[in-house]
PDB file of C-alpha atoms in Angstrom:
ATOM      1  CA  MET A   1      36.528   6.855  -5.204  1.00 63.00           C
ATOM      2  CA  ILE A   2      38.079   4.338  -2.854  1.00 75.00           C
ATOM      3  CA  GLY A   3      36.004   3.030   0.018  1.00 79.00           C
ATOM      4  CA  HIS A   4      38.545   0.598   1.466  1.00 93.00           C
ATOM      5  CA  TYR A   5      42.319   0.365   1.509  1.00 97.00           C
ATOM      6  CA  VAL A   6      45.004  -1.812   3.068  1.00 97.00           C
ATOM      7  CA  ILE A   7      47.970  -1.204   5.347  1.00 97.00           C
ATOM      8  CA  TYR A   8      49.163  -4.556   6.660  1.00 97.00           C
ATOM      9  CA  ALA A   9      52.878  -3.827   7.171  1.00 95.00           C
ATOM     10  CA  ASP A  10      54.493  -4.863  10.447  1.00 93.00           C
ATOM     11  CA  PRO A  11      54.932  -2.036  12.977  1.00 92.00           C
ATOM     12  CA  GLU A  12      58.717  -2.416  12.761  1.00 92.00           C
ATOM     13  CA  GLU A  13      58.648  -1.949   8.982  1.00 91.00           C
ATOM     14  CA  LEU A  14      56.536   1.184   9.214  1.00 91.00           C
ATOM     15  CA  ALA A  15      58.627   2.652  12.020  1.00 90.00           C
ATOM     16  CA  SER A  16      61.859   2.005  10.135  1.00 89.00           C
ATOM     17  CA  GLN A  17      60.703   3.297   6.760  1.00 87.00           C
ATOM     18  CA  TRP A  18      59.073   6.468   8.072  1.00 88.00           C
ATOM     19  CA  SER A  19      61.292   7.120  11.112  1.00 87.00           C
ATOM     20  CA  VAL A  20      58.256   7.487  13.367  1.00 89.00           C
ATOM     21  CA  LYS A  21      57.492   6.425  16.893  1.00 87.00           C
ATOM     22  CA  MET A  22      54.994   3.591  16.848  1.00 85.00           C
ATOM     23  CA  ASP A  23      51.841   3.506  18.907  1.00 84.00           C
ATOM     24  CA  SER A  24      50.171   0.483  20.474  1.00 87.00           C
ATOM     25  CA  GLN A  25      46.955   1.489  18.672  1.00 89.00           C
ATOM     26  CA  TYR A  26      48.469   0.479  15.334  1.00 93.00           C
ATOM     27  CA  ARG A  27      46.874  -2.639  13.897  1.00 93.00           C
ATOM     28  CA  PRO A  28      47.691  -3.962  10.410  1.00 95.00           C
ATOM     29  CA  THR A  29      44.499  -4.144   8.348  1.00 97.00           C
ATOM     30  CA  TYR A  30      43.370  -5.542   5.011  1.00 98.00           C
ATOM     31  CA  ASN A  31      40.095  -3.650   5.195  1.00 97.00           C
ATOM     32  CA  ALA A  32      40.540  -0.055   6.329  1.00 97.00           C
ATOM     33  CA  GLN A  33      37.125   1.579   6.102  1.00 94.00           C
ATOM     34  CA  ALA A  34      35.403   4.930   6.414  1.00 93.00           C
ATOM     35  CA  THR A  35      34.824   6.158   9.997  1.00 93.00           C
ATOM     36  CA  GLN A  36      37.592   3.954  11.423  1.00 95.00           C
ATOM     37  CA  ARG A  37      40.456   5.510  13.359  1.00 95.00           C
ATOM     38  CA  LEU A  38      43.461   4.880  11.137  1.00 97.00           C
ATOM     39  CA  PRO A  39      47.151   5.807  11.265  1.00 96.00           C
ATOM     40  CA  VAL A  40      48.414   9.022   9.676  1.00 96.00           C
ATOM     41  CA  VAL A  41      51.387  11.317  10.155  1.00 96.00           C
ATOM     42  CA  THR A  42      50.437  14.997  10.255  1.00 96.00           C
ATOM     43  CA  ASN A  43      52.505  18.106   9.618  1.00 96.00           C
ATOM     44  CA  LEU A  44      52.165  18.907  13.343  1.00 94.00           C
ATOM     45  CA  THR A  45      53.431  15.534  14.619  1.00 87.00           C
ATOM     46  CA  GLY A  46      55.887  14.461  11.948  1.00 81.00           C
ATOM     47  CA  ASP A  47      57.805  12.019  14.149  1.00 86.00           C
ATOM     48  CA  GLN A  48      54.902   9.906  15.374  1.00 89.00           C
ATOM     49  CA  LEU A  49      51.690   8.262  14.266  1.00 92.00           C
ATOM     50  CA  SER A  50      48.340   9.867  14.951  1.00 93.00           C
ATOM     51  CA  PHE A  51      45.005   8.075  14.696  1.00 95.00           C
ATOM     52  CA  LEU A  52      42.256   9.994  12.924  1.00 97.00           C
ATOM     53  CA  HIS A  53      38.849   8.959  11.649  1.00 96.00           C
ATOM     54  CA  TRP A  54      38.707   8.435   7.909  1.00 96.00           C
ATOM     55  CA  GLY A  55      36.093  10.820   6.546  1.00 94.00           C
ATOM     56  CA  VAL A  56      33.774  11.165   9.502  1.00 89.00           C
ATOM     57  CA  ILE A  57      33.257   9.841  13.019  1.00 88.00           C
ATOM     58  CA  PRO A  58      30.979   6.764  13.371  1.00 84.00           C
ATOM     59  CA  GLU A  59      28.299   8.677  15.276  1.00 79.00           C
ATOM     60  CA  MET A  60      27.761  10.995  12.330  1.00 76.00           C
ATOM     61  CA  ALA A  61      27.608   8.213   9.743  1.00 71.00           C
ATOM     62  CA  ARG A  62      24.548   6.580  11.381  1.00 73.00           C
ATOM     63  CA  LYS A  63      24.832   3.419   9.264  1.00 66.00           C
ATOM     64  CA  LYS A  64      24.476   5.392   6.031  1.00 72.00           C
ATOM     65  CA  ALA A  65      26.959   5.318   3.180  1.00 77.00           C
ATOM     66  CA  VAL A  66      29.639   7.940   3.729  1.00 82.00           C
ATOM     67  CA  SER A  67      29.777  10.611   1.040  1.00 85.00           C
ATOM     68  CA  PRO A  68      32.805  10.251  -1.260  1.00 85.00           C
ATOM     69  CA  LYS A  69      33.531  13.946  -0.698  1.00 89.00           C
ATOM     70  CA  LEU A  70      34.275  13.192   2.949  1.00 89.00           C
ATOM     71  CA  LEU A  71      36.735  10.420   2.082  1.00 93.00           C
ATOM     72  CA  SER A  72      38.781  12.011  -0.674  1.00 96.00           C
ATOM     73  CA  LEU A  73      39.629  15.289  -2.368  1.00 96.00           C
ATOM     74  CA  ASP A  74      40.098  15.445  -6.117  1.00 95.00           C
ATOM     75  CA  GLN A  75      43.295  17.139  -7.235  1.00 95.00           C
ATOM     76  CA  HIS A  76      41.387  19.378  -9.659  1.00 93.00           C
ATOM     77  CA  GLU A  77      39.167  20.612  -6.830  1.00 94.00           C
ATOM     78  CA  LEU A  78      42.243  21.162  -4.678  1.00 95.00           C
ATOM     79  CA  GLN A  79      43.735  23.384  -7.359  1.00 93.00           C
ATOM     80  CA  SER A  80      40.558  25.362  -7.960  1.00 92.00           C
ATOM     81  CA  LYS A  81      39.434  26.236  -4.421  1.00 93.00           C
ATOM     82  CA  SER A  82      41.412  28.503  -2.134  1.00 94.00           C
ATOM     83  CA  MET A  83      39.897  26.896   0.972  1.00 94.00           C
ATOM     84  CA  HIS A  84      41.457  23.536   0.073  1.00 95.00           C
ATOM     85  CA  GLN A  85      44.758  25.202  -0.767  1.00 95.00           C
ATOM     86  CA  THR A  86      44.830  26.813   2.673  1.00 96.00           C
ATOM     87  CA  ASN A  87      44.027  23.481   4.289  1.00 96.00           C
ATOM     88  CA  LEU A  88      46.879  21.820   2.419  1.00 97.00           C
ATOM     89  CA  VAL A  89      49.324  24.431   3.733  1.00 97.00           C
ATOM     90  CA  THR A  90      48.115  24.215   7.326  1.00 97.00           C
ATOM     91  CA  GLN A  91      46.599  20.743   7.769  1.00 97.00           C
ATOM     92  CA  ARG A  92      48.278  18.126   5.608  1.00 97.00           C
ATOM     93  CA  CYS A  93      49.215  14.562   6.377  1.00 97.00           C
ATOM     94  CA  VAL A  94      50.407  11.306   4.873  1.00 97.00           C
ATOM     95  CA  ILE A  95      48.509   8.035   5.129  1.00 97.00           C
ATOM     96  CA  PRO A  96      50.427   4.734   5.113  1.00 97.00           C
ATOM     97  CA  MET A  97      48.879   2.568   2.426  1.00 97.00           C
ATOM     98  CA  GLN A  98      49.782  -0.521   0.397  1.00 98.00           C
ATOM     99  CA  GLY A  99      46.789  -0.894  -1.871  1.00 97.00           C
ATOM    100  CA  ILE A 100      43.211   0.127  -2.573  1.00 97.00           C
ATOM    101  CA  TYR A 101      39.944  -1.582  -3.432  1.00 96.00           C
ATOM    102  CA  TRP A 102      37.710  -0.247  -6.177  1.00 94.00           C
ATOM    103  CA  SER A 103      34.811  -1.407  -8.335  1.00 91.00           C
ATOM    104  CA  ARG A 104      35.111  -1.953 -12.096  1.00 89.00           C
ATOM    105  CA  PRO A 105      31.770  -1.483 -13.893  1.00 87.00           C
ATOM    106  CA  ILE A 106      30.628  -4.518 -15.905  1.00 81.00           C
ATOM    107  CA  GLY A 107      27.216  -3.197 -16.859  1.00 75.00           C
ATOM    108  CA  LYS A 108      24.730  -0.505 -15.964  1.00 76.00           C
ATOM    109  CA  LYS A 109      24.047  -1.912 -12.505  1.00 77.00           C
ATOM    110  CA  LYS A 110      26.882  -4.344 -11.820  1.00 82.00           C
ATOM    111  CA  SER A 111      30.557  -4.104 -10.987  1.00 85.00           C
ATOM    112  CA  THR A 112      33.364  -6.417 -10.005  1.00 88.00           C
ATOM    113  CA  PRO A 113      35.586  -5.722  -6.977  1.00 92.00           C
ATOM    114  CA  MET A 114      39.227  -5.036  -7.775  1.00 94.00           C
ATOM    115  CA  TYR A 115      42.418  -4.634  -5.789  1.00 97.00           C
ATOM    116  CA  THR A 116      45.239  -2.366  -6.905  1.00 97.00           C
ATOM    117  CA  PHE A 117      48.560  -2.701  -5.120  1.00 97.00           C
ATOM    118  CA  LEU A 118      50.898   0.275  -4.910  1.00 97.00           C
ATOM    119  CA  ASN A 119      54.703   0.384  -4.896  1.00 95.00           C
ATOM    120  CA  ASN A 120      55.034  -3.378  -5.468  1.00 96.00           C
ATOM    121  CA  HIS A 121      53.008  -4.098  -2.313  1.00 95.00           C
ATOM    122  CA  LYS A 122      55.271  -1.923  -0.161  1.00 95.00           C
ATOM    123  CA  ILE A 123      54.132   1.063   1.880  1.00 96.00           C
ATOM    124  CA  VAL A 124      53.440   4.361   0.170  1.00 97.00           C
ATOM    125  CA  ALA A 125      52.800   7.702   1.809  1.00 97.00           C
ATOM    126  CA  ALA A 126      49.459   8.775   0.385  1.00 98.00           C
ATOM    127  CA  ALA A 127      48.912  12.534   0.506  1.00 98.00           C
ATOM    128  CA  GLY A 128      46.014  13.765   2.598  1.00 98.00           C
ATOM    129  CA  ILE A 129      44.388  16.617   4.479  1.00 98.00           C
ATOM    130  CA  TRP A 130      43.226  16.457   8.089  1.00 97.00           C
ATOM    131  CA  SER A 131      40.439  18.390   9.789  1.00 96.00           C
ATOM    132  CA  GLN A 132      39.337  19.210  13.325  1.00 94.00           C
ATOM    133  CA  PHE A 133      35.820  19.852  14.624  1.00 87.00           C
ATOM    134  CA  ASP A 134      33.949  20.028  17.936  1.00 85.00           C
ATOM    135  CA  ASP A 135      30.717  18.107  18.463  1.00 82.00           C
ATOM    136  CA  PHE A 136      27.691  19.445  20.380  1.00 81.00           C
ATOM    137  CA  ASP A 137      29.133  18.082  23.624  1.00 84.00           C
ATOM    138  CA  GLY A 138      32.374  19.972  23.200  1.00 85.00           C
ATOM    139  CA  ASN A 139      34.442  16.925  22.254  1.00 88.00           C
ATOM    140  CA  VAL A 140      37.215  17.490  19.706  1.00 92.00           C
ATOM    141  CA  HIS A 141      37.429  15.085  16.768  1.00 93.00           C
ATOM    142  CA  TYR A 142      39.978  14.707  13.995  1.00 95.00           C
ATOM    143  CA  THR A 143      39.362  13.297  10.533  1.00 96.00           C
ATOM    144  CA  PHE A 144      41.326  12.940   7.302  1.00 97.00           C
ATOM    145  CA  LYS A 145      40.721  12.504   3.601  1.00 97.00           C
ATOM    146  CA  THR A 146      42.978  11.277   0.802  1.00 97.00           C
ATOM    147  CA  ILE A 147      44.024  13.387  -2.186  1.00 98.00           C
ATOM    148  CA  MET A 148      43.203  11.604  -5.432  1.00 97.00           C
ATOM    149  CA  GLN A 149      43.974  12.151  -9.100  1.00 97.00           C
ATOM    150  CA  ARG A 150      41.785  11.021 -11.968  1.00 96.00           C
ATOM    151  CA  THR A 151      43.569   8.474 -14.108  1.00 96.00           C
ATOM    152  CA  GLU A 152      44.142   8.571 -17.845  1.00 96.00           C
ATOM    153  CA  GLY A 153      46.199   6.693 -20.397  1.00 96.00           C
ATOM    154  CA  GLU A 154      47.942   3.607 -19.071  1.00 96.00           C
ATOM    155  CA  TYR A 155      46.924   4.457 -15.506  1.00 97.00           C
ATOM    156  CA  SER A 156      43.246   3.967 -16.426  1.00 95.00           C
ATOM    157  CA  GLU A 157      43.764   0.224 -16.006  1.00 95.00           C
ATOM    158  CA  PHE A 158      43.885   0.782 -12.256  1.00 95.00           C
ATOM    159  CA  GLY A 159      40.544   2.522 -11.835  1.00 92.00           C
ATOM    160  CA  SER A 160      39.139   5.987 -12.381  1.00 94.00           C
ATOM    161  CA  GLU A 161      41.435   7.531  -9.770  1.00 96.00           C
ATOM    162  CA  LEU A 162      44.524   6.803  -7.723  1.00 97.00           C
ATOM    163  CA  PRO A 163      45.934   8.324  -4.543  1.00 97.00           C
ATOM    164  CA  LEU A 164      48.678  10.875  -4.975  1.00 98.00           C
ATOM    165  CA  ILE A 165      51.754   9.945  -2.998  1.00 98.00           C
ATOM    166  CA  ILE A 166      54.747  11.597  -1.381  1.00 97.00           C
ATOM    167  CA  THR A 167      58.021   9.837  -2.141  1.00 96.00           C
ATOM    168  CA  LYS A 168      60.409   9.047   0.696  1.00 93.00           C
ATOM    169  CA  SER A 169      62.844  11.708  -0.518  1.00 94.00           C
ATOM    170  CA  ASN A 170      60.091  14.347  -0.308  1.00 96.00           C
ATOM    171  CA  MET A 171      58.649  13.389   3.080  1.00 94.00           C
ATOM    172  CA  THR A 172      60.713  15.884   5.081  1.00 94.00           C
ATOM    173  CA  ASN A 173      59.701  18.792   2.859  1.00 96.00           C
ATOM    174  CA  TRP A 174      56.044  17.686   2.868  1.00 96.00           C
ATOM    175  CA  LEU A 175      55.875  17.644   6.658  1.00 95.00           C
ATOM    176  CA  SER A 176      58.023  20.739   7.242  1.00 95.00           C
ATOM    177  CA  ALA A 177      56.618  24.150   8.114  1.00 94.00           C
ATOM    178  CA  GLY A 178      56.906  27.148   5.817  1.00 94.00           C
ATOM    179  CA  GLN A 179      55.923  25.394   2.577  1.00 95.00           C
ATOM    180  CA  THR A 180      53.745  27.218   0.040  1.00 97.00           C
ATOM    181  CA  PHE A 181      50.846  25.596  -1.763  1.00 97.00           C
ATOM    182  CA  GLU A 182      52.834  25.559  -5.001  1.00 97.00           C
ATOM    183  CA  GLN A 183      55.775  23.847  -3.317  1.00 98.00           C
ATOM    184  CA  LEU A 184      53.551  21.244  -1.675  1.00 98.00           C
ATOM    185  CA  HIS A 185      51.539  20.591  -4.815  1.00 97.00           C
ATOM    186  CA  ALA A 186      54.749  19.880  -6.724  1.00 97.00           C
ATOM    187  CA  LEU A 187      55.653  17.137  -4.208  1.00 98.00           C
ATOM    188  CA  MET A 188      52.558  15.039  -4.970  1.00 98.00           C
ATOM    189  CA  THR A 189      52.841  12.414  -7.684  1.00 97.00           C
ATOM    190  CA  LEU A 190      51.184   9.239  -8.907  1.00 97.00           C
ATOM    191  CA  PRO A 191      52.884   5.952  -7.987  1.00 97.00           C
ATOM    192  CA  GLU A 192      55.381   4.748 -10.574  1.00 96.00           C
ATOM    193  CA  LEU A 193      53.485   2.913 -13.293  1.00 97.00           C
ATOM    194  CA  ALA A 194      55.766  -0.128 -13.169  1.00 97.00           C
ATOM    195  CA  SER A 195      55.124  -0.544  -9.424  1.00 97.00           C
ATOM    196  CA  VAL A 196      51.325  -0.733  -9.695  1.00 98.00           C
ATOM    197  CA  GLY A 197      49.204  -3.775 -10.503  1.00 97.00           C
ATOM    198  CA  THR A 198      45.581  -4.822 -10.255  1.00 96.00           C
ATOM    199  CA  HIS A 199      43.421  -7.940 -10.144  1.00 95.00           C
ATOM    200  CA  ALA A 200      39.907  -9.056  -9.310  1.00 94.00           C
ATOM    201  CA  VAL A 201      39.167 -10.008  -5.713  1.00 95.00           C
ATOM    202  CA  SER A 202      36.340 -11.603  -3.773  1.00 92.00           C
ATOM    203  CA  PRO A 203      33.144  -9.670  -2.948  1.00 90.00           C
ATOM    204  CA  LYS A 204      34.127 -10.361   0.669  1.00 91.00           C
ATOM    205  CA  VAL A 205      35.855  -6.958   0.563  1.00 90.00           C
ATOM    206  CA  PHE A 206      32.396  -5.425   1.002  1.00 87.00           C
ATOM    207  CA  ASN A 207      31.887  -7.344   4.254  1.00 90.00           C
ATOM    208  CA  THR A 208      33.055  -4.969   6.957  1.00 88.00           C
ATOM    209  CA  ALA A 209      33.464  -7.858   9.404  1.00 93.00           C
ATOM    210  CA  ILE A 210      36.174  -9.578   7.343  1.00 95.00           C
ATOM    211  CA  ASP A 211      39.763  -8.406   7.705  1.00 97.00           C
ATOM    212  CA  ASP A 212      42.399 -10.900   6.599  1.00 96.00           C
ATOM    213  CA  ALA A 213      44.855 -11.595   3.780  1.00 97.00           C
ATOM    214  CA  SER A 214      42.263 -13.487   1.733  1.00 96.00           C
ATOM    215  CA  LEU A 215      40.772 -10.129   0.721  1.00 96.00           C
ATOM    216  CA  ILE A 216      43.710  -9.184  -1.507  1.00 97.00           C
ATOM    217  CA  LYS A 217      44.071 -12.622  -3.093  1.00 96.00           C
ATOM    218  CA  ALA A 218      43.424 -12.716  -6.857  1.00 94.00           C
ATOM    219  CA  THR A 219      40.203 -14.538  -7.710  1.00 90.00           C
ATOM    220  CA  LYS A 220      38.045 -15.329 -10.691  1.00 82.00           C
ATOM    221  CA  PRO A 221      36.122 -12.136 -11.537  1.00 71.00           C
ATOM    222  CA  SER A 222      32.654 -11.924 -10.010  1.00 67.00           C
ATOM    223  CA  ASP A 223      30.137  -9.176  -9.431  1.00 60.00           C
ATOM    224  CA  GLN A 224      29.404  -7.567  -6.097  1.00 56.00           C
ATOM    225  CA  PHE A 225      26.902 -10.335  -5.363  1.00 61.00           C
ATOM    226  CA  GLY A 226      29.388 -13.158  -5.921  1.00 60.00           C
ATOM    227  CA  ASN A 227      28.157 -14.199  -9.382  1.00 65.00           C
ATOM    228  CA  TYR A 228      30.997 -15.047 -11.784  1.00 62.00           C
ATOM    229  CA  THR A 229      31.334 -12.712 -14.752  1.00 62.00           C
ATOM    230  CA  LEU A 230      32.885 -12.790 -18.209  1.00 54.00           C
ATOM    231  CA  PHE A 231      35.127  -9.881 -17.259  1.00 53.00           C
ATOM    232  CA  ASP A 232      38.722 -10.715 -18.218  1.00 51.00           C
TER     233      ASP A 232
END
């Protein structure tokens, strides 16, 4: 699973590439995290950004680790459950993203933090599903999760899974009404292999208070505690 991702593009770049109206809430980030309100474009508001909580609202997380099932949906599960297929048809979105953080195991109890950039560091439209729910006080909240595919072959170098994306040429169809599940599913694809790369980064990515460009800088491999490793 991914627990952090980055979208640090300038507002003008995002507005131009996606033909959307920008919102003053947009803030470039090198450390997008679960529970945060983050930019998405939904099938209901295809010409503007919306800001939804990733996975769950902060009040429901209560300082506990957010379940991976709230953050992402595996493509195999999407294909096998009619509930998810219905959600894709009625409540889909795209998430602007430039890269993801993940942990590469280096032993039974240790891992090293990694960064994988997508589309040669440029913005991709990661496929997602959004949800709506009312809390006990009657307040309406909106959340989203990414759609992921397990990697194999050459893609395995970039972690156990990668976000499925919607290419620019398919964005209009993805956000348009009247699409069937089969049509939508066919629009999702992995990023082009040649446009993806990965390297070790600092354990600072696990510090939720840090959000700057140093997080995606390549570093000497170390474990999650900052101890240098022999990982190559």
